[in-house]
């Protein structure tokens, strides 16, 4: 075989090979030796002929899997996106708060029950705004049980089961508005055996009069914010804490003892000029064990109709550190994100309106609560200049922090211990390690495994709020630009732009082997399941009609479903196919019904048969060579 023939046999054109070889030798991985075909094939990211050079491993070859999962909040699409990393490919969208036409979320009775309905059966809400997704922990790493996401608009917290990638519970939190920061705890503050998530904390960004009944709209001092604790298993609200100022983002310590929220509005202003009048705002640290003791001891009150106990975490009531439920560390002007370093030692607040990052040492915060340190602000071990508009911080597990600079359109990589040395007075300590330009205006960022003890320092994704010229124009609405940076070396390398539909905020990235998703449901998990087509059929009690239907490619168990005008119909569909990836759909023309059933799943819809006629219900999800033939005739007699 000639050189060219060998290359052709590998499916690599001469031009592609030249690019590949150049790339490979540049990277110092493989030199062009006497075995060109192998060396070309050895570079995993061999670009197509004339393609852009991409570093190894970013673009998997057809059939190759990504090495990380990413869970992305969807913003006001109200969903959670699942990405494969480092490719950036969107694999799935998990509908959560908003209806979704693909799966019939908000159409089926099961999803409506999760989403919440009004007395007439309609959905209570059809808008939401998700910002932050975080997953359950065990031993300081993700355990693959759950993820949680906030809805800022309607103050709701949703849980996603990570075995099936579906939302199974949504809780509306009382007494708050603008639910923004969310973070699960990582351990119990008291019982060391509980080394996994049992609580999820929620911060309320907007202050409202309590109770919010329209009576105190003009009274500035009536406006308050609460910090909330939700039970991870039951999803019931355990307790709330009345605070001074507001809540923005939330972080939790690895030992379970502390949760914190950064506060940009300690002024409690109603307009932005008032919200930025103070030179310093704060990061409020909650002593979880003490708060729960206070709740147990009944040192709480309630507001309005809510039965949730509310403890007093205002400054005035928590002056003695030895009994304080809360401590307020001061942070420069209108800080944004607060992030926990993977070594468990620090929380870092980004300055936003101040060009600084503030490093708070958790051991010192605990010292203050123990009465061993007089001034809580002495827990600040570094406050260093990073650049303009610092928002969020990620970590590589090697002692470096990565902070987005919204105004500078950069990520700055900085060394935490050097920043601490600089702050202590060592002016030779060069804490800034590197900067990389981004496109454009980054908000959140996260590194692979960053918010776990297993931070691995491989990839950094940055959610850029503006993409401007980075993608083909599609009219006035631009996608956002999720950029990918290789952080495995000393220098950061920007390796990819990924357009995403608006508008994710936060996300987490973790190793794929932390999840073991199931691809087929268990029939027994569905009380309404029809396990045998023979058990199906139509049952009528007056005008209340139950249709039990099964699907097995390429047919539904009934070819004809006879109804009478005015019937109250509940149609229950069980997919008896057991094969992975064999999903069926069920649509009823003119009745606004469409939903899917995955293998061994049961779902139901209810409707009034108010339109007489013939309606060809059909399978909407391609399942078989005879998919188009997969239909059932619904006859509504006039
Ligand atoms: Cu977009 Cu996390 Cu809501 Cu910062 S928040 S950017
Ligand atoms: Cu069943 Cu398509
Ligand atoms: Ca402020």
Short mmCIF file of C-alpha atoms and ligand atoms in Angstrom, two decimals, residues 264-265 267 275-276 281 334, ligand 3:
data_model
loop_
_atom_site.label_atom_id
_atom_site.label_comp_id
_atom_site.label_asym_id
_atom_site.label_seq_id
_atom_site.Cartn_x
_atom_site.Cartn_y
_atom_site.Cartn_z
CA UNK A 264 -25.56 42.57 47.57
CA UNK A 265 -28.37 44.54 49.14
CA UNK A 267 -28.84 48.45 52.33
CA UNK A 275 -28.73 48.99 46.64
CA UNK A 276 -25.23 50.19 45.79
CA UNK A 281 -22.08 44.35 51.70
CA UNK A 334 -22.50 44.24 45.72
CA1 LIG B 3 -25.03 46.94 48.09
#
